[in-house]
Amino acid sequence: AVVSTQSVIKEKHNLERKLKTEINLAKNEAERLCKEREETKAEVERLTLAEQELAQVRSALYNAESKRFENSTLYRELQCHLRTTYRKEREQYNVKKAAADRQLEE
């Protein structure tokens, strides 16, 4: 009976030791997973910020290209308008000059 009790006590201690080891391993694994999750969250946040910054850069680039296109379109329109104005003024000048020349000849 004493040997039986001692073997039961010994087995109980062995089981407790194994359980403590398993509990410690589970705790360590839980801590490792928690740390990885936090690192993953930080990485996701960093990537999200990078994507937002990229979207802002794309938007700014699009706006700059649009303005450049508008400016070049405006420049072409202005140049066309200036040519038309110059042609009309030259025609008016020639008409007035011809009239002045006729008047001088008379």
Short mmCIF file of N, CA and C in Angstrom, two decimals:
data_model
loop_
_atom_site.label_atom_id
_atom_site.label_comp_id
_atom_site.label_asym_id
_atom_site.label_seq_id
_atom_site.Cartn_x
_atom_site.Cartn_y
_atom_site.Cartn_z
N ALA A 1 0.82 -1.19 0.00
CA ALA A 1 0.00 0.00 0.00
C ALA A 1 0.87 1.26 0.00
N VAL A 2 1.97 1.25 0.78
CA VAL A 2 2.86 2.41 0.85
C VAL A 2 3.56 2.60 -0.49
N VAL A 3 3.98 1.50 -1.12
CA VAL A 3 4.65 1.57 -2.42
C VAL A 3 3.66 2.10 -3.45
N SER A 4 2.44 1.65 -3.37
CA SER A 4 1.40 2.09 -4.29
C SER A 4 1.14 3.58 -4.12
N THR A 5 1.09 4.03 -2.87
CA THR A 5 0.85 5.44 -2.59
C THR A 5 2.01 6.27 -3.10
N GLN A 6 3.22 5.79 -2.89
CA GLN A 6 4.40 6.52 -3.35
C GLN A 6 4.44 6.59 -4.87
N SER A 7 4.08 5.52 -5.52
CA SER A 7 4.10 5.53 -7.00
C SER A 7 3.01 6.47 -7.52
N VAL A 8 1.87 6.54 -6.82
CA VAL A 8 0.80 7.45 -7.23
C VAL A 8 1.28 8.89 -7.04
N ILE A 9 1.93 9.16 -5.92
CA ILE A 9 2.44 10.51 -5.65
C ILE A 9 3.51 10.87 -6.69
N LYS A 10 4.38 9.91 -7.00
CA LYS A 10 5.44 10.14 -7.99
C LYS A 10 4.82 10.42 -9.37
N GLU A 11 3.82 9.65 -9.73
CA GLU A 11 3.15 9.84 -11.01
C GLU A 11 2.43 11.19 -11.05
N LYS A 12 1.85 11.57 -9.90
CA LYS A 12 1.17 12.86 -9.81
C LYS A 12 2.17 14.00 -10.03
N HIS A 13 3.34 13.91 -9.42
CA HIS A 13 4.38 14.93 -9.59
C HIS A 13 4.86 14.98 -11.04
N ASN A 14 5.03 13.81 -11.65
CA ASN A 14 5.45 13.76 -13.06
C ASN A 14 4.40 14.43 -13.96
N LEU A 15 3.13 14.13 -13.70
CA LEU A 15 2.04 14.73 -14.49
C LEU A 15 1.99 16.25 -14.28
N GLU A 16 2.17 16.69 -13.03
CA GLU A 16 2.17 18.12 -12.75
C GLU A 16 3.32 18.82 -13.47
N ARG A 17 4.50 18.17 -13.47
CA ARG A 17 5.65 18.73 -14.17
C ARG A 17 5.39 18.81 -15.68
N LYS A 18 4.81 17.76 -16.23
CA LYS A 18 4.49 17.76 -17.66
C LYS A 18 3.45 18.84 -17.99
N LEU A 19 2.44 18.98 -17.12
CA LEU A 19 1.42 20.00 -17.34
C LEU A 19 2.02 21.40 -17.26
N LYS A 20 2.91 21.64 -16.28
CA LYS A 20 3.57 22.94 -16.16
C LYS A 20 4.40 23.22 -17.40
N THR A 21 5.11 22.20 -17.89
CA THR A 21 5.90 22.37 -19.10
C THR A 21 5.00 22.71 -20.29
N GLU A 22 3.90 22.00 -20.43
CA GLU A 22 2.96 22.25 -21.52
C GLU A 22 2.33 23.65 -21.39
N ILE A 23 2.01 24.03 -20.15
CA ILE A 23 1.43 25.36 -19.92
C ILE A 23 2.43 26.44 -20.30
N ASN A 24 3.69 26.24 -19.90
CA ASN A 24 4.73 27.22 -20.25
C ASN A 24 4.93 27.30 -21.76
N LEU A 25 4.92 26.15 -22.41
CA LEU A 25 5.05 26.14 -23.86
C LEU A 25 3.87 26.87 -24.52
N ALA A 26 2.67 26.62 -24.01
CA ALA A 26 1.48 27.28 -24.56
C ALA A 26 1.55 28.79 -24.32
N LYS A 27 2.02 29.20 -23.13
CA LYS A 27 2.16 30.63 -22.84
C LYS A 27 3.18 31.27 -23.79
N ASN A 28 4.31 30.60 -23.97
CA ASN A 28 5.34 31.11 -24.87
C ASN A 28 4.81 31.24 -26.30
N GLU A 29 4.06 30.23 -26.74
CA GLU A 29 3.48 30.27 -28.08
C GLU A 29 2.47 31.41 -28.19
N ALA A 30 1.66 31.59 -27.14
CA ALA A 30 0.67 32.67 -27.14
C ALA A 30 1.37 34.03 -27.20
N GLU A 31 2.44 34.20 -26.46
CA GLU A 31 3.20 35.45 -26.47
C GLU A 31 3.82 35.69 -27.85
N ARG A 32 4.36 34.63 -28.44
CA ARG A 32 4.96 34.75 -29.77
C ARG A 32 3.90 35.16 -30.80
N LEU A 33 2.75 34.52 -30.75
CA LEU A 33 1.67 34.85 -31.69
C LEU A 33 1.16 36.27 -31.48
N CYS A 34 1.07 36.68 -30.22
CA CYS A 34 0.63 38.05 -29.92
C CYS A 34 1.62 39.06 -30.49
N LYS A 35 2.90 38.78 -30.30
CA LYS A 35 3.95 39.67 -30.82
C LYS A 35 3.89 39.72 -32.35
N GLU A 36 3.72 38.58 -32.98
CA GLU A 36 3.62 38.55 -34.45
C GLU A 36 2.40 39.32 -34.93
N ARG A 37 1.28 39.17 -34.20
CA ARG A 37 0.06 39.89 -34.57
C ARG A 37 0.28 41.40 -34.47
N GLU A 38 0.95 41.84 -33.40
CA GLU A 38 1.23 43.27 -33.25
C GLU A 38 2.15 43.77 -34.36
N GLU A 39 3.16 42.96 -34.69
CA GLU A 39 4.06 43.34 -35.78
C GLU A 39 3.30 43.38 -37.11
N THR A 40 2.38 42.43 -37.28
CA THR A 40 1.57 42.40 -38.50
C THR A 40 0.67 43.63 -38.56
N LYS A 41 0.08 43.99 -37.42
CA LYS A 41 -0.76 45.20 -37.39
C LYS A 41 0.05 46.43 -37.76
N ALA A 42 1.25 46.53 -37.20
CA ALA A 42 2.11 47.67 -37.50
C ALA A 42 2.47 47.68 -38.99
N GLU A 43 2.76 46.51 -39.53
CA GLU A 43 3.09 46.41 -40.95
C GLU A 43 1.89 46.79 -41.81
N VAL A 44 0.70 46.35 -41.42
CA VAL A 44 -0.52 46.69 -42.16
C VAL A 44 -0.76 48.20 -42.11
N GLU A 45 -0.57 48.79 -40.94
CA GLU A 45 -0.75 50.24 -40.80
C GLU A 45 0.26 50.99 -41.67
N ARG A 46 1.50 50.50 -41.67
CA ARG A 46 2.54 51.12 -42.48
C ARG A 46 2.20 51.02 -43.96
N LEU A 47 1.74 49.85 -44.38
CA LEU A 47 1.35 49.66 -45.78
C LEU A 47 0.13 50.50 -46.14
N THR A 48 -0.81 50.62 -45.22
CA THR A 48 -1.99 51.46 -45.47
C THR A 48 -1.58 52.91 -45.66
N LEU A 49 -0.68 53.39 -44.80
CA LEU A 49 -0.20 54.76 -44.93
C LEU A 49 0.55 54.95 -46.26
N ALA A 50 1.33 53.95 -46.64
CA ALA A 50 2.05 54.04 -47.91
C ALA A 50 1.08 54.08 -49.08
N GLU A 51 0.01 53.29 -49.01
CA GLU A 51 -1.00 53.30 -50.08
C GLU A 51 -1.71 54.65 -50.15
N GLN A 52 -2.01 55.23 -48.99
CA GLN A 52 -2.65 56.54 -48.96
C GLN A 52 -1.73 57.60 -49.56
N GLU A 53 -0.45 57.53 -49.20
CA GLU A 53 0.52 58.48 -49.73
C GLU A 53 0.64 58.31 -51.26
N LEU A 54 0.64 57.07 -51.71
CA LEU A 54 0.70 56.81 -53.15
C LEU A 54 -0.52 57.37 -53.85
N ALA A 55 -1.69 57.23 -53.25
CA ALA A 55 -2.91 57.78 -53.84
C ALA A 55 -2.82 59.31 -53.92
N GLN A 56 -2.27 59.95 -52.90
CA GLN A 56 -2.11 61.40 -52.91
C GLN A 56 -1.13 61.84 -54.00
N VAL A 57 -0.05 61.08 -54.15
CA VAL A 57 0.93 61.41 -55.18
C VAL A 57 0.31 61.25 -56.57
N ARG A 58 -0.45 60.16 -56.75
CA ARG A 58 -1.13 59.96 -58.04
C ARG A 58 -2.08 61.11 -58.34
N SER A 59 -2.84 61.51 -57.32
CA SER A 59 -3.79 62.61 -57.49
C SER A 59 -3.05 63.90 -57.85
N ALA A 60 -1.96 64.18 -57.15
CA ALA A 60 -1.19 65.39 -57.44
C ALA A 60 -0.61 65.34 -58.85
N LEU A 61 -0.14 64.18 -59.26
CA LEU A 61 0.40 64.02 -60.61
C LEU A 61 -0.69 64.23 -61.65
N TYR A 62 -1.85 63.67 -61.40
CA TYR A 62 -2.98 63.84 -62.32
C TYR A 62 -3.35 65.32 -62.43
N ASN A 63 -3.42 66.00 -61.28
CA ASN A 63 -3.74 67.42 -61.28
C ASN A 63 -2.69 68.23 -62.04
N ALA A 64 -1.42 67.90 -61.82
CA ALA A 64 -0.35 68.63 -62.51
C ALA A 64 -0.43 68.40 -64.02
N GLU A 65 -0.69 67.15 -64.40
CA GLU A 65 -0.82 66.86 -65.83
C GLU A 65 -2.02 67.57 -66.43
N SER A 66 -3.12 67.60 -65.69
CA SER A 66 -4.32 68.29 -66.18
C SER A 66 -4.04 69.78 -66.36
N LYS A 67 -3.38 70.39 -65.39
CA LYS A 67 -3.06 71.82 -65.49
C LYS A 67 -2.11 72.08 -66.65
N ARG A 68 -1.14 71.19 -66.81
CA ARG A 68 -0.21 71.37 -67.92
C ARG A 68 -0.95 71.28 -69.24
N PHE A 69 -1.85 70.32 -69.35
CA PHE A 69 -2.64 70.18 -70.57
C PHE A 69 -3.51 71.41 -70.78
N GLU A 70 -4.15 71.88 -69.69
CA GLU A 70 -4.97 73.09 -69.79
C GLU A 70 -4.13 74.27 -70.22
N ASN A 71 -2.94 74.40 -69.61
CA ASN A 71 -2.06 75.51 -69.95
C ASN A 71 -1.62 75.42 -71.41
N SER A 72 -1.28 74.24 -71.88
CA SER A 72 -0.85 74.13 -73.27
C SER A 72 -2.03 74.38 -74.20
N THR A 73 -3.22 73.94 -73.81
CA THR A 73 -4.41 74.21 -74.61
C THR A 73 -4.69 75.70 -74.62
N LEU A 74 -4.60 76.33 -73.45
CA LEU A 74 -4.80 77.78 -73.37
C LEU A 74 -3.75 78.51 -74.19
N TYR A 75 -2.52 78.04 -74.13
CA TYR A 75 -1.45 78.67 -74.89
C TYR A 75 -1.75 78.59 -76.39
N ARG A 76 -2.16 77.42 -76.85
CA ARG A 76 -2.50 77.27 -78.27
C ARG A 76 -3.67 78.16 -78.66
N GLU A 77 -4.68 78.22 -77.80
CA GLU A 77 -5.84 79.07 -78.08
C GLU A 77 -5.43 80.55 -78.11
N LEU A 78 -4.60 80.94 -77.15
CA LEU A 78 -4.12 82.32 -77.10
C LEU A 78 -3.30 82.65 -78.34
N GLN A 79 -2.42 81.74 -78.71
CA GLN A 79 -1.59 81.95 -79.89
C GLN A 79 -2.46 82.10 -81.15
N CYS A 80 -3.48 81.29 -81.27
CA CYS A 80 -4.40 81.37 -82.40
C CYS A 80 -5.13 82.71 -82.39
N HIS A 81 -5.59 83.12 -81.22
CA HIS A 81 -6.29 84.40 -81.09
C HIS A 81 -5.36 85.56 -81.44
N LEU A 82 -4.13 85.51 -80.98
CA LEU A 82 -3.17 86.57 -81.29
C LEU A 82 -2.89 86.65 -82.80
N ARG A 83 -2.76 85.51 -83.45
CA ARG A 83 -2.55 85.50 -84.91
C ARG A 83 -3.74 86.14 -85.63
N THR A 84 -4.94 85.76 -85.19
CA THR A 84 -6.15 86.32 -85.82
C THR A 84 -6.21 87.83 -85.61
N THR A 85 -5.92 88.28 -84.40
CA THR A 85 -5.93 89.71 -84.10
C THR A 85 -4.88 90.43 -84.95
N TYR A 86 -3.69 89.86 -85.03
CA TYR A 86 -2.62 90.47 -85.82
C TYR A 86 -3.03 90.59 -87.29
N ARG A 87 -3.61 89.52 -87.83
CA ARG A 87 -4.05 89.53 -89.23
C ARG A 87 -5.10 90.61 -89.48
N LYS A 88 -6.08 90.72 -88.57
CA LYS A 88 -7.14 91.73 -88.71
C LYS A 88 -6.56 93.14 -88.62
N GLU A 89 -5.67 93.36 -87.65
CA GLU A 89 -5.06 94.68 -87.50
C GLU A 89 -4.22 95.03 -88.72
N ARG A 90 -3.50 94.07 -89.26
CA ARG A 90 -2.70 94.31 -90.46
C ARG A 90 -3.60 94.67 -91.65
N GLU A 91 -4.71 93.94 -91.75
CA GLU A 91 -5.65 94.25 -92.84
C GLU A 91 -6.21 95.67 -92.70
N GLN A 92 -6.58 96.04 -91.46
CA GLN A 92 -7.09 97.40 -91.23
C GLN A 92 -6.02 98.44 -91.53
N TYR A 93 -4.79 98.15 -91.14
CA TYR A 93 -3.68 99.06 -91.42
C TYR A 93 -3.51 99.25 -92.93
N ASN A 94 -3.55 98.13 -93.66
CA ASN A 94 -3.38 98.22 -95.12
C ASN A 94 -4.52 99.01 -95.76
N VAL A 95 -5.75 98.83 -95.26
CA VAL A 95 -6.88 99.58 -95.79
C VAL A 95 -6.69 101.07 -95.52
N LYS A 96 -6.31 101.42 -94.30
CA LYS A 96 -6.10 102.84 -93.94
C LYS A 96 -4.92 103.42 -94.72
N LYS A 97 -3.86 102.66 -94.91
CA LYS A 97 -2.69 103.13 -95.65
C LYS A 97 -3.07 103.39 -97.11
N ALA A 98 -3.83 102.46 -97.68
CA ALA A 98 -4.26 102.63 -99.07
C ALA A 98 -5.13 103.89 -99.20
N ALA A 99 -6.01 104.09 -98.23
CA ALA A 99 -6.87 105.28 -98.27
C ALA A 99 -6.02 106.54 -98.14
N ALA A 100 -5.02 106.52 -97.27
CA ALA A 100 -4.14 107.68 -97.09
C ALA A 100 -3.33 107.93 -98.36
N ASP A 101 -2.84 106.87 -98.99
CA ASP A 101 -2.09 107.02 -100.24
C ASP A 101 -2.96 107.63 -101.33
N ARG A 102 -4.18 107.17 -101.45
CA ARG A 102 -5.12 107.73 -102.45
C ARG A 102 -5.38 109.21 -102.19
N GLN A 103 -5.52 109.52 -100.91
CA GLN A 103 -5.81 110.90 -100.54
C GLN A 103 -4.62 111.80 -100.89
N LEU A 104 -3.41 111.28 -100.71
CA LEU A 104 -2.22 112.06 -101.01
C LEU A 104 -2.07 112.27 -102.52
N GLU A 105 -2.48 111.29 -103.28
CA GLU A 105 -2.36 111.39 -104.73
C GLU A 105 -3.35 112.42 -105.30
N GLU A 106 -4.41 112.63 -104.63
CA GLU A 106 -5.43 113.57 -105.13
C GLU A 106 -5.05 114.96 -104.97
#
